[in-house]
CSV table of C-alpha atoms in Angstrom, one decimal:
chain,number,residue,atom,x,y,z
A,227,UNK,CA,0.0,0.0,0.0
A,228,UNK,CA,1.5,3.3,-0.8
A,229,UNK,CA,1.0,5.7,2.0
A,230,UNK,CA,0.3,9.5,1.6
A,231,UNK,CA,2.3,11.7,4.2
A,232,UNK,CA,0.3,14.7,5.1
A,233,UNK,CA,2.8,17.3,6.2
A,234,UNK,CA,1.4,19.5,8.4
A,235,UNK,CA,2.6,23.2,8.5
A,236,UNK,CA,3.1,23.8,12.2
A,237,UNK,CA,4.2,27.2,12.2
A,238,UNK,CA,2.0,30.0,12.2
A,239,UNK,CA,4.6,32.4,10.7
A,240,UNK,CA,5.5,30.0,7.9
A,241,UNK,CA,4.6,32.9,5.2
A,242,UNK,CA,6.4,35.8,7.1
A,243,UNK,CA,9.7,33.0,7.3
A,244,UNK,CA,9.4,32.7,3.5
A,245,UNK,CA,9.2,36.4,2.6
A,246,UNK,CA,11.7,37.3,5.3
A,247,UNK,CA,14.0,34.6,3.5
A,248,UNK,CA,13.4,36.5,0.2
A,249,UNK,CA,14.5,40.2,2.2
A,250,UNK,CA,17.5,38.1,3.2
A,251,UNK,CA,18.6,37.2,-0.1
A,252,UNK,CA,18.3,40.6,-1.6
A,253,UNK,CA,20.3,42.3,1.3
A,254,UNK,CA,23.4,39.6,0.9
A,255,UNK,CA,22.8,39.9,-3.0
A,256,UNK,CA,23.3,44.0,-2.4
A,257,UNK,CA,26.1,42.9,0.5
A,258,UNK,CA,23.8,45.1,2.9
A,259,UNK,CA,24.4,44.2,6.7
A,260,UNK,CA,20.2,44.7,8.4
A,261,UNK,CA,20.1,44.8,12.2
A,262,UNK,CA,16.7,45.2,13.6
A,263,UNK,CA,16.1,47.4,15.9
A,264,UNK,CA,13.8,47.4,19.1
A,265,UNK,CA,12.5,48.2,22.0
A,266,UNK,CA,9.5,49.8,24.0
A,267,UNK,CA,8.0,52.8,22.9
A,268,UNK,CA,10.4,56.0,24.0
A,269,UNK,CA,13.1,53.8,25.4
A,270,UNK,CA,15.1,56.2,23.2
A,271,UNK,CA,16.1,54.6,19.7
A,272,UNK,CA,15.7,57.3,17.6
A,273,UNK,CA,17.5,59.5,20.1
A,274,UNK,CA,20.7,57.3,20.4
A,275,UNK,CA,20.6,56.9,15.8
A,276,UNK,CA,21.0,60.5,15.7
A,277,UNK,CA,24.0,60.1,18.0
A,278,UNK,CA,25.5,57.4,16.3
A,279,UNK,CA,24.7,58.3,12.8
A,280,UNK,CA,26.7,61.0,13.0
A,281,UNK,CA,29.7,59.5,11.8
A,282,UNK,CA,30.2,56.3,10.3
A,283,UNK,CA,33.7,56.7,9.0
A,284,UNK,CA,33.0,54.7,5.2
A,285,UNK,CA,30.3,52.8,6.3
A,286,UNK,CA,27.4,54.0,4.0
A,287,UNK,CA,23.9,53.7,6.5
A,288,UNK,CA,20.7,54.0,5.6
A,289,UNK,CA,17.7,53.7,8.1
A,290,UNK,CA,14.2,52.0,7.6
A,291,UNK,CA,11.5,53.8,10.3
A,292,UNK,CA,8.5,51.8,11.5
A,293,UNK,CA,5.9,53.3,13.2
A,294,UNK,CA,2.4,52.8,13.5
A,295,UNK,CA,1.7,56.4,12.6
A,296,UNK,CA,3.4,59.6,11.0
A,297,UNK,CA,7.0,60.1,10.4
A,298,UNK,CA,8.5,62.3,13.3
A,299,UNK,CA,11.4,59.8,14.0
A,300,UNK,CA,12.3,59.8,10.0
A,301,UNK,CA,12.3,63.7,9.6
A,302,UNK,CA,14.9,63.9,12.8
A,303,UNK,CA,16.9,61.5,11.6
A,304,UNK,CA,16.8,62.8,7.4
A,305,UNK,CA,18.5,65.9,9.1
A,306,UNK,CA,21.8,64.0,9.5
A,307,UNK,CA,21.9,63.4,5.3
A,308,UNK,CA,21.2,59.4,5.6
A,309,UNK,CA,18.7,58.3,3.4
A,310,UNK,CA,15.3,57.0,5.7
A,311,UNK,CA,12.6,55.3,4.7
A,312,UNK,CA,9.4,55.6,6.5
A,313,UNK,CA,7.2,52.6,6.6
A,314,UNK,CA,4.2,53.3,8.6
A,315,UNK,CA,1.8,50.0,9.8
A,316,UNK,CA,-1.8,52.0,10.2
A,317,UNK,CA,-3.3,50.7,7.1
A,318,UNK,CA,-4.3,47.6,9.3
A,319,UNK,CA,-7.4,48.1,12.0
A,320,UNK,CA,-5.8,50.9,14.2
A,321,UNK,CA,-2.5,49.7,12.9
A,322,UNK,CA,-0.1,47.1,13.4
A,323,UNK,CA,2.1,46.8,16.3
A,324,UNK,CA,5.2,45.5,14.3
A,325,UNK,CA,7.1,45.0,11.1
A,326,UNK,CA,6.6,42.1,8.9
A,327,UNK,CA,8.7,40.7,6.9
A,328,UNK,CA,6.2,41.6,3.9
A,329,UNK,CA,6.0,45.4,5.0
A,330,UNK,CA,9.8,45.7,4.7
A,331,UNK,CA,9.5,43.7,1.4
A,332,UNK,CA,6.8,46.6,0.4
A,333,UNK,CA,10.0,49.2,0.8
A,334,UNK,CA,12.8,47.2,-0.7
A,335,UNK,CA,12.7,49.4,-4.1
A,336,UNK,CA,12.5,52.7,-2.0
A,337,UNK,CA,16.0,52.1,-0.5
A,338,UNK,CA,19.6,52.2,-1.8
A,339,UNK,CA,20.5,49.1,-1.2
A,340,UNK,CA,23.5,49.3,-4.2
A,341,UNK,CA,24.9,52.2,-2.6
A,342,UNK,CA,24.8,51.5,1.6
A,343,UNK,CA,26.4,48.9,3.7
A,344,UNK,CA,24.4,48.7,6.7
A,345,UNK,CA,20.7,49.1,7.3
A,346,UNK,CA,19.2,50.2,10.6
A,347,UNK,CA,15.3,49.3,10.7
A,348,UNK,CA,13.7,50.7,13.4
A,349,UNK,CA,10.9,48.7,14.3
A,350,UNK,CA,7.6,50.2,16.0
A,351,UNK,CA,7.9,50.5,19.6
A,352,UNK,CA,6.8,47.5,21.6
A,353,UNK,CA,8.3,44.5,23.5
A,354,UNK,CA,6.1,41.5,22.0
A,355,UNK,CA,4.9,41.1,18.6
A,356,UNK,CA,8.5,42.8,16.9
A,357,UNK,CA,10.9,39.5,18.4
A,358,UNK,CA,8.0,37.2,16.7
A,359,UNK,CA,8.7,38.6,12.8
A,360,UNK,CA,11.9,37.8,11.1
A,361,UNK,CA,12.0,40.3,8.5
A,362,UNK,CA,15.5,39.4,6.8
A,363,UNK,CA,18.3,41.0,9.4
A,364,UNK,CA,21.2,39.6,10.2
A,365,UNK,CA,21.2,40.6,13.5
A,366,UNK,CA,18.8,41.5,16.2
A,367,UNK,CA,19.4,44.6,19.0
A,368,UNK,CA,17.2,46.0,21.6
A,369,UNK,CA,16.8,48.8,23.3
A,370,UNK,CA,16.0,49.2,27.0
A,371,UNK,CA,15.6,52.3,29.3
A,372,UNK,CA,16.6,52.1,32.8
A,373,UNK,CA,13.4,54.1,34.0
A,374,UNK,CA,11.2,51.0,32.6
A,375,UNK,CA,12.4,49.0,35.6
A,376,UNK,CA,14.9,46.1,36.4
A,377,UNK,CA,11.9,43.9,36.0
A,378,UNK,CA,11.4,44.2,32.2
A,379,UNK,CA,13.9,40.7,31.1
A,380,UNK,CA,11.3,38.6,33.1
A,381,UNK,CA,8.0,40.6,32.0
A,382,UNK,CA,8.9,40.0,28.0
A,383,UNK,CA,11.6,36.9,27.7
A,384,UNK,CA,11.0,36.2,24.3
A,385,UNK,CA,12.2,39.9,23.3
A,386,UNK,CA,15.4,39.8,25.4
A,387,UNK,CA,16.2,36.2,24.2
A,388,UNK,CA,15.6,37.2,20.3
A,389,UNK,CA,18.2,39.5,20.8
A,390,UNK,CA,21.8,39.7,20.2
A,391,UNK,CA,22.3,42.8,22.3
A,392,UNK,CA,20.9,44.5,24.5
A,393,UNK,CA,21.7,48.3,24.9
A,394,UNK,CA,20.6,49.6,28.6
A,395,UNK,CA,20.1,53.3,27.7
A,396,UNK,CA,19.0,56.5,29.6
A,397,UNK,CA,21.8,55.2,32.2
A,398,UNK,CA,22.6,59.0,33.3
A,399,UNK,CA,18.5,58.6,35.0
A,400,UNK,CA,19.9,55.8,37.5
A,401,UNK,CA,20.1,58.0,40.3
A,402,UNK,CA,16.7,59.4,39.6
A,403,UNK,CA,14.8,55.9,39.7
A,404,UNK,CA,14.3,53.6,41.5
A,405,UNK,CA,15.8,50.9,39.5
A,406,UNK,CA,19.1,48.2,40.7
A,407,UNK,CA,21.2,48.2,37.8
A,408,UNK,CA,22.8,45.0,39.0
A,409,UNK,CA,19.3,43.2,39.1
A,410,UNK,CA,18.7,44.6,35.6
A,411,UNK,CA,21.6,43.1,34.3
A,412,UNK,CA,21.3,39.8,36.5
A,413,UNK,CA,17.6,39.3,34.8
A,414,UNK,CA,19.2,40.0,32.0
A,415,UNK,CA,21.3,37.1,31.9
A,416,UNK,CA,19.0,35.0,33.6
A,417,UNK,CA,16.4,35.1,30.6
A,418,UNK,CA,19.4,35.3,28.0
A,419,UNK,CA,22.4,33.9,29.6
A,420,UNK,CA,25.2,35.3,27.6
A,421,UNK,CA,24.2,38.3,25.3
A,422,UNK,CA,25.8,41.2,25.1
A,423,UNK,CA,24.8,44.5,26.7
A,424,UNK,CA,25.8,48.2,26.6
A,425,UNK,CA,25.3,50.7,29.0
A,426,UNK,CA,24.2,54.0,27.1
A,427,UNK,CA,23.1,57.8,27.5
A,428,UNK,CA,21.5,59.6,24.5
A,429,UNK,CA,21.4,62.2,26.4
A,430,UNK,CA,25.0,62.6,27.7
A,431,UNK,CA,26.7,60.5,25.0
A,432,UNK,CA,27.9,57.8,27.0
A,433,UNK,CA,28.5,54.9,25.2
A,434,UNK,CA,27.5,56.1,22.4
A,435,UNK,CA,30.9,55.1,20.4
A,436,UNK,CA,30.5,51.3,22.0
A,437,UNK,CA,27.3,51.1,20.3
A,438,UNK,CA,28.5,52.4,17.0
A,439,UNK,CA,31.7,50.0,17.0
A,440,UNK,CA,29.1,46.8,17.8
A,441,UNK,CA,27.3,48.0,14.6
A,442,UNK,CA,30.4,48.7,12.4
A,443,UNK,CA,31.8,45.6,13.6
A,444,UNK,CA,28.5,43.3,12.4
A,445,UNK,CA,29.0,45.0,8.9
A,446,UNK,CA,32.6,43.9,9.1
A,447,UNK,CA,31.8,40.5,10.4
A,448,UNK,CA,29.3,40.2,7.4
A,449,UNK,CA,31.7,41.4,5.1
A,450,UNK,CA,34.3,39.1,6.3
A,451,UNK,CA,31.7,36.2,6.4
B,39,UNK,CA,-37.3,39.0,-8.4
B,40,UNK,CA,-36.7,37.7,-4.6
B,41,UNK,CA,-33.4,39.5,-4.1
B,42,UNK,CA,-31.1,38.5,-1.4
B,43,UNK,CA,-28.7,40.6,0.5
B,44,UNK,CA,-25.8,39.4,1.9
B,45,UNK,CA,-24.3,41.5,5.0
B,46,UNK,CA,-20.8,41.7,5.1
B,47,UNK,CA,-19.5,41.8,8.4
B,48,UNK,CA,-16.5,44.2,8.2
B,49,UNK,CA,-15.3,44.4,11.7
B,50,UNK,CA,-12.7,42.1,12.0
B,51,UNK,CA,-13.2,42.6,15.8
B,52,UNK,CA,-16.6,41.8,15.9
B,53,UNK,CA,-16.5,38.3,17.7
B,54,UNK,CA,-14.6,40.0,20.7
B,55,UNK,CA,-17.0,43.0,21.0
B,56,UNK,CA,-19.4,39.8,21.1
B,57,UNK,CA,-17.7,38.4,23.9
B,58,UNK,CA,-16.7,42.2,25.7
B,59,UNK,CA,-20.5,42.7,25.8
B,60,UNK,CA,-20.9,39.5,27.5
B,61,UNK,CA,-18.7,40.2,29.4
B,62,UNK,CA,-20.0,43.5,30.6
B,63,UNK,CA,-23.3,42.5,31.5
B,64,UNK,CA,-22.3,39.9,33.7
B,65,UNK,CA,-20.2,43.2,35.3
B,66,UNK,CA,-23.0,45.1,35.4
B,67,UNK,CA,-25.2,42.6,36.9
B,68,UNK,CA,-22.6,42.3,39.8
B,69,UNK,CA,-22.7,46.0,40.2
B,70,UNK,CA,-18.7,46.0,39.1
B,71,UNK,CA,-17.4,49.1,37.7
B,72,UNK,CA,-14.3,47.7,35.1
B,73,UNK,CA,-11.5,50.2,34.3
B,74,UNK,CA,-8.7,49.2,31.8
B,75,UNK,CA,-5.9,50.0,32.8
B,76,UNK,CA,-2.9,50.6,29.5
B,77,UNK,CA,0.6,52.0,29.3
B,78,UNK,CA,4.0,50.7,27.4
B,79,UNK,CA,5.9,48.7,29.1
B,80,UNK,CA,7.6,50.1,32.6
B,81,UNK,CA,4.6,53.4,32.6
B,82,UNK,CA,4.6,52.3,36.2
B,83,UNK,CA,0.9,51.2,36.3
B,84,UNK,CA,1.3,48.5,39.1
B,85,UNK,CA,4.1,51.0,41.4
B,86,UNK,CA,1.1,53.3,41.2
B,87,UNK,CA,-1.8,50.8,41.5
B,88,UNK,CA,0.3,50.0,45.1
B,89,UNK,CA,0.1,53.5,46.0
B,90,UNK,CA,-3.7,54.3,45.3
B,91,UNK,CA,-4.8,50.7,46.4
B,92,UNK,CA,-3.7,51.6,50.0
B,93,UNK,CA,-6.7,53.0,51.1
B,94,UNK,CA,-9.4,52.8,48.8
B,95,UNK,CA,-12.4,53.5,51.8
B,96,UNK,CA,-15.8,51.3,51.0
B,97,UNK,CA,-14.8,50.7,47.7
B,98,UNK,CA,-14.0,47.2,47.3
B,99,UNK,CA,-11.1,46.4,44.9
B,100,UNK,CA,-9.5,43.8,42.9
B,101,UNK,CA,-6.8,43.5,40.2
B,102,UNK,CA,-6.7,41.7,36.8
B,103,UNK,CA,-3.4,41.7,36.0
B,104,UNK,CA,-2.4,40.8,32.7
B,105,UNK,CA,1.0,40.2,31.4
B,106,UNK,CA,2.9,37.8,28.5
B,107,UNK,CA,4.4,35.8,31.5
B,108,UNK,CA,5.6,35.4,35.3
B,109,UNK,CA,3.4,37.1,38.1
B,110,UNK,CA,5.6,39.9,39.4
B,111,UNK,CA,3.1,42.3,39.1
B,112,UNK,CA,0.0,40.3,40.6
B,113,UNK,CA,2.6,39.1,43.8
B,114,UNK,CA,3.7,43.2,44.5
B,115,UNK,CA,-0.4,44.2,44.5
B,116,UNK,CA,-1.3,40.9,46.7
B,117,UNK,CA,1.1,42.3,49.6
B,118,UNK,CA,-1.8,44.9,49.5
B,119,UNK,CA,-4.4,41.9,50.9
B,120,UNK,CA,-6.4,43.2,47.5
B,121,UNK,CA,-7.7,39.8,45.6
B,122,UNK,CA,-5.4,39.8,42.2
B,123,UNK,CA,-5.9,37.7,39.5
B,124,UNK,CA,-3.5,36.6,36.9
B,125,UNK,CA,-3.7,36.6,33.3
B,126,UNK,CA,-0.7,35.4,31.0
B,127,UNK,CA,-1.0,35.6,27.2
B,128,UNK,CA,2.0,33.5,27.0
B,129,UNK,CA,-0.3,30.5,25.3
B,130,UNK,CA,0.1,31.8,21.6
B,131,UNK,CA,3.3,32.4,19.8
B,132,UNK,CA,5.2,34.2,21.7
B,133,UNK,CA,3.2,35.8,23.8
B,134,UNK,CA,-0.2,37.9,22.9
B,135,UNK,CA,0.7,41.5,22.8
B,136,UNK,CA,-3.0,42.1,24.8
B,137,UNK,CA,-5.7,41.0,26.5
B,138,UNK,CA,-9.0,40.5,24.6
B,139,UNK,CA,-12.3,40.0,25.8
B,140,UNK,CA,-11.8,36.2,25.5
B,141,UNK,CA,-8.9,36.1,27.9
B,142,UNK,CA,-10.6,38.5,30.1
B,143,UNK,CA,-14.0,36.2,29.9
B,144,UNK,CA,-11.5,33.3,31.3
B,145,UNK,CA,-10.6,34.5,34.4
B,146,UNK,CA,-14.6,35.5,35.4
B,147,UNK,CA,-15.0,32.9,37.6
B,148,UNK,CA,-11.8,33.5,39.4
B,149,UNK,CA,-12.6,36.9,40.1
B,150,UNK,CA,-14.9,37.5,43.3
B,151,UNK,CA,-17.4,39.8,41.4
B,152,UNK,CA,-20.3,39.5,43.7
B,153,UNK,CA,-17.6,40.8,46.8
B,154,UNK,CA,-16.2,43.9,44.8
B,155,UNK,CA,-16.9,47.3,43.7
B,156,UNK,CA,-14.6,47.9,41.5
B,157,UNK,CA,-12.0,45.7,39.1
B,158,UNK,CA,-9.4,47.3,37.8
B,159,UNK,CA,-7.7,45.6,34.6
B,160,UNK,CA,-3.9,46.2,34.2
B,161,UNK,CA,-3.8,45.2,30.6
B,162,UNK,CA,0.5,44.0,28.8
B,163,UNK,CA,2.4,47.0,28.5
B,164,UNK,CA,1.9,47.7,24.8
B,165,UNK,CA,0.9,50.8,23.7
B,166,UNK,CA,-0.6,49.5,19.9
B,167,UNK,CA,-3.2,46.8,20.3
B,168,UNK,CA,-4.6,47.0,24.0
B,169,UNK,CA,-6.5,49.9,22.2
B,170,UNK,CA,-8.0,47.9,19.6
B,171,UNK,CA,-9.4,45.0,21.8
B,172,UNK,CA,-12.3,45.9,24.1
B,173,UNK,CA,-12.8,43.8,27.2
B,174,UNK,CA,-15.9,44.5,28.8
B,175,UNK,CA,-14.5,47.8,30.7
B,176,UNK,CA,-17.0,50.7,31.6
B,177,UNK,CA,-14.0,53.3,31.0
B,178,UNK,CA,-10.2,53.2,30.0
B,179,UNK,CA,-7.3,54.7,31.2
B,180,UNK,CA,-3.7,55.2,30.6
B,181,UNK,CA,-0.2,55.5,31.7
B,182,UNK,CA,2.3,57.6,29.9
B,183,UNK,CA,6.0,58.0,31.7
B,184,UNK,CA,7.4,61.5,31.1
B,185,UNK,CA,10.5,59.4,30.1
B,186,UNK,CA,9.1,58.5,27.2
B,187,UNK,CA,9.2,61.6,25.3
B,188,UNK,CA,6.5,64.1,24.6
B,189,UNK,CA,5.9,62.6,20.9
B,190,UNK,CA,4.1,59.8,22.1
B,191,UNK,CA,0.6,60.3,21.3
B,192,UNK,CA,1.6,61.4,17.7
B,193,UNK,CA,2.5,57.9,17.1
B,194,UNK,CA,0.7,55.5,19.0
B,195,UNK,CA,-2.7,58.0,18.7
B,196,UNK,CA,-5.3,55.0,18.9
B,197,UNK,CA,-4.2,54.8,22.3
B,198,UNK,CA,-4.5,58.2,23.5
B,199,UNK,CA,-7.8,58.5,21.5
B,200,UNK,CA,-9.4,55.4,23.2
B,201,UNK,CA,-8.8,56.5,26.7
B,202,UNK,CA,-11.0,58.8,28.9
B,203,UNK,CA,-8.1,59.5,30.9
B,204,UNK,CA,-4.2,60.0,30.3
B,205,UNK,CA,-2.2,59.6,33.7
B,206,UNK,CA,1.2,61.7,33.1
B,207,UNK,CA,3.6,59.4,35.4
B,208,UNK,CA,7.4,60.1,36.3
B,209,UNK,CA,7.1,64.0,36.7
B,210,UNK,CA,9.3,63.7,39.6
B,211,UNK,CA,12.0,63.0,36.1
B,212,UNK,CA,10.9,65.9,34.4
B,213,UNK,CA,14.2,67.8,35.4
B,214,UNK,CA,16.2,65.1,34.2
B,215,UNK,CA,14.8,64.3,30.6
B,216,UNK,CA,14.7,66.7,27.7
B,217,UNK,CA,10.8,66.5,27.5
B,218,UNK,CA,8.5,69.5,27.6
B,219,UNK,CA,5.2,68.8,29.5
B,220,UNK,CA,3.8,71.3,27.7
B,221,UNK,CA,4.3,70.1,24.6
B,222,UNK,CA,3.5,66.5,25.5
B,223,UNK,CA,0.2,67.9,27.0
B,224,UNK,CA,-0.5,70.0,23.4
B,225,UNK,CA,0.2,67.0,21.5
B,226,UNK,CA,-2.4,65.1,23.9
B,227,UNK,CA,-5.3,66.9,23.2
B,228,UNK,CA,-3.9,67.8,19.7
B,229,UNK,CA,-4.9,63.8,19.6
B,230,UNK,CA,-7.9,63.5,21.8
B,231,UNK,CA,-9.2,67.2,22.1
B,232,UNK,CA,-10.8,67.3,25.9
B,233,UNK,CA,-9.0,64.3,27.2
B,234,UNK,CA,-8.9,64.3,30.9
B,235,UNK,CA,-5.3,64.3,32.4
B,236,UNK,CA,-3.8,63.9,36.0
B,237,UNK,CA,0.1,64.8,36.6
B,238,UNK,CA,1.7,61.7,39.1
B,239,UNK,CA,5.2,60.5,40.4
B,240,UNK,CA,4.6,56.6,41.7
B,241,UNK,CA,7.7,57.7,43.3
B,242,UNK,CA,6.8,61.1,45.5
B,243,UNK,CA,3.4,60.0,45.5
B,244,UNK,CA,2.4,63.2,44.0
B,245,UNK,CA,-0.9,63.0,42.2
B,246,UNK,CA,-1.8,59.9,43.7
B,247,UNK,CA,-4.8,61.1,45.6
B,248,UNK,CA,-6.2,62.9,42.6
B,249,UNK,CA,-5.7,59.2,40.5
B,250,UNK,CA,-7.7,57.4,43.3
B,251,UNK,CA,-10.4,60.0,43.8
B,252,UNK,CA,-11.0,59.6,39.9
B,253,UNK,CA,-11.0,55.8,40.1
B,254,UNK,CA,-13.6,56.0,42.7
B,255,UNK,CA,-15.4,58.6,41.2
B,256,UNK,CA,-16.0,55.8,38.1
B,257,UNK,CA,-17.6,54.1,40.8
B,258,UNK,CA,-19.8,56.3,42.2
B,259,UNK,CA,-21.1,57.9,38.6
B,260,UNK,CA,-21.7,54.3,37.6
B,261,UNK,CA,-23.8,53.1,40.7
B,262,UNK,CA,-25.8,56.3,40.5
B,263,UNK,CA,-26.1,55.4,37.0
């Protein structure tokens, strides 16, 4: 008797794995290094690209904004002369709350891909729905601000474990919350044992060169790869 | 010519406004006033839930507390003696990003409805879909953290548009982050023109009092009602 196998496709985010396969292949194609970038809404993201962006030595950058909504985070960061792309996620019922792998697909031909090296998309704001979309990137970074609490790791593992690095910013606010840096990190570890973390200031600067060197270094790594 | 008419139903959230009216009647009939409680991630909804759940007079409370996983929040509120329930989301993929009527329709007979006045809902720190998914709740409510920049409700507007009240938390930062209240407050009712507002620090306890004199207030407007 010949027997049919029925596979059964388990996973829900089958389609967005295929499309995000697709981004993949046209960012190594273009030799364009993509790190997604996230966090919680105002963990400060925008604030620490404009820091960073600043100089990137021959590393050509271009950014990819997601929000749910207007284009406030693109116009600060056009002001520094890198090309940004806004996506914005409203079309859906009061708009998505993350990037898909088929939104960034949607804004392949608006970007430069022949003529940068590294792309920066700044996903929407939120500590859920963005670690659970692939959307081509190489690498994965988060954000977190010291005045969201030490707590944060524990409250939303699967962001913190989808990650590759974690910057802890708004560091110069420490001694203005009430917030244990040590149990930060130590949650930190606990739900990720091993990644990487910076300690950051948008506001003062500190740090701010660390971070830039991690992001060189992954188009470097690519490059070398 | 018999003609039939087919009726589309467009609202793709029309089985959980099904369910959130359900929901709301069994409320009502138990003389429950239900406030949803929303912020992103680290607002500091519970720090001041502990605050304003100190002394709430005749008005008897309890907590949902939703959250992707862990019980942190519910265990810091129980130290109160107030009955907390808890809700994870962690069952999908990931983690769902909200509560929904469904979830919220789960935990009824956990909750002692017939012994409280009031139930308070703190819904996953996300400030995208909470808005999009009612639960049952007579009146919603949010958390926004001074930290988190003044731009807010320009790009996460469903939020600040669904919510009867917006709690400015974290003023006690104000001198340390480069936010202007004033313009976070212009771009709030730019949103939501005549959007009520309070001004709190979890941390001073200023605008506490005023918080839990408008909670109770829900309750007193809705058993006169």
């Amino acid at each position: 008797m010949h027997r049919v196998r029925v596979r059964v496709v388990e996973d829900a985010l089958d389609a967005n794995n295929t499309i995000a396969r697709a981004n993949r292949e046209d960012f190594d194609r273009a030799g364009v290094t993509v790190v997604n970038l996230m966090s919680a809404p105002g963990a400060g993201k925008t604030a620490l690209l404009e820091r960073v962006l600043t100089d990137t030595g021959e590393v050509r950058v271009a950014v990819l904004e997601g929000d749910v909504e207007g284009s406030l985070d693109a116009e600060r960061l056009a002001s520094l002369h890198v090309p940004v792309v806004q996506l914005n996620t409203s079309a859906g019922f009061g708009g998505e709350c993350h990037l898909d792998a088929n939104m960034v697909r949607s804004a392949l031909h608006s970007l430069p891909l022949e003529e940068i090296d590294l792309l920066i998309v700044e996903n929407v704001g939120n500590l859920v729905c963005p670690a659970e979309f692939r959307i081509g990137e190489d690498v994965r970074a988060m954000v977190c601000s010291v005045a969201e609490g030490e707590d944060k790791p524990l409250k939303y593992p699967l962001m913190f474990r989808a990650c590759e690095l974690a910057v802890v910013n708004k560091i110069d606010l420490l001694e203005h919350v009430d917030v244990d840096l040590d149990a930060l990190l130590g949650n930190l570890q606990a739900v990720h044992p091993g990644i990487e973390h910076l300690l950051t200031s948008a506001r003062t600067g500190e740090g701010v060169d660390a971070l830039r060197y991690w992001l060189l270094a992954r188009v470097r790594s690519h490059a070398a790869a």
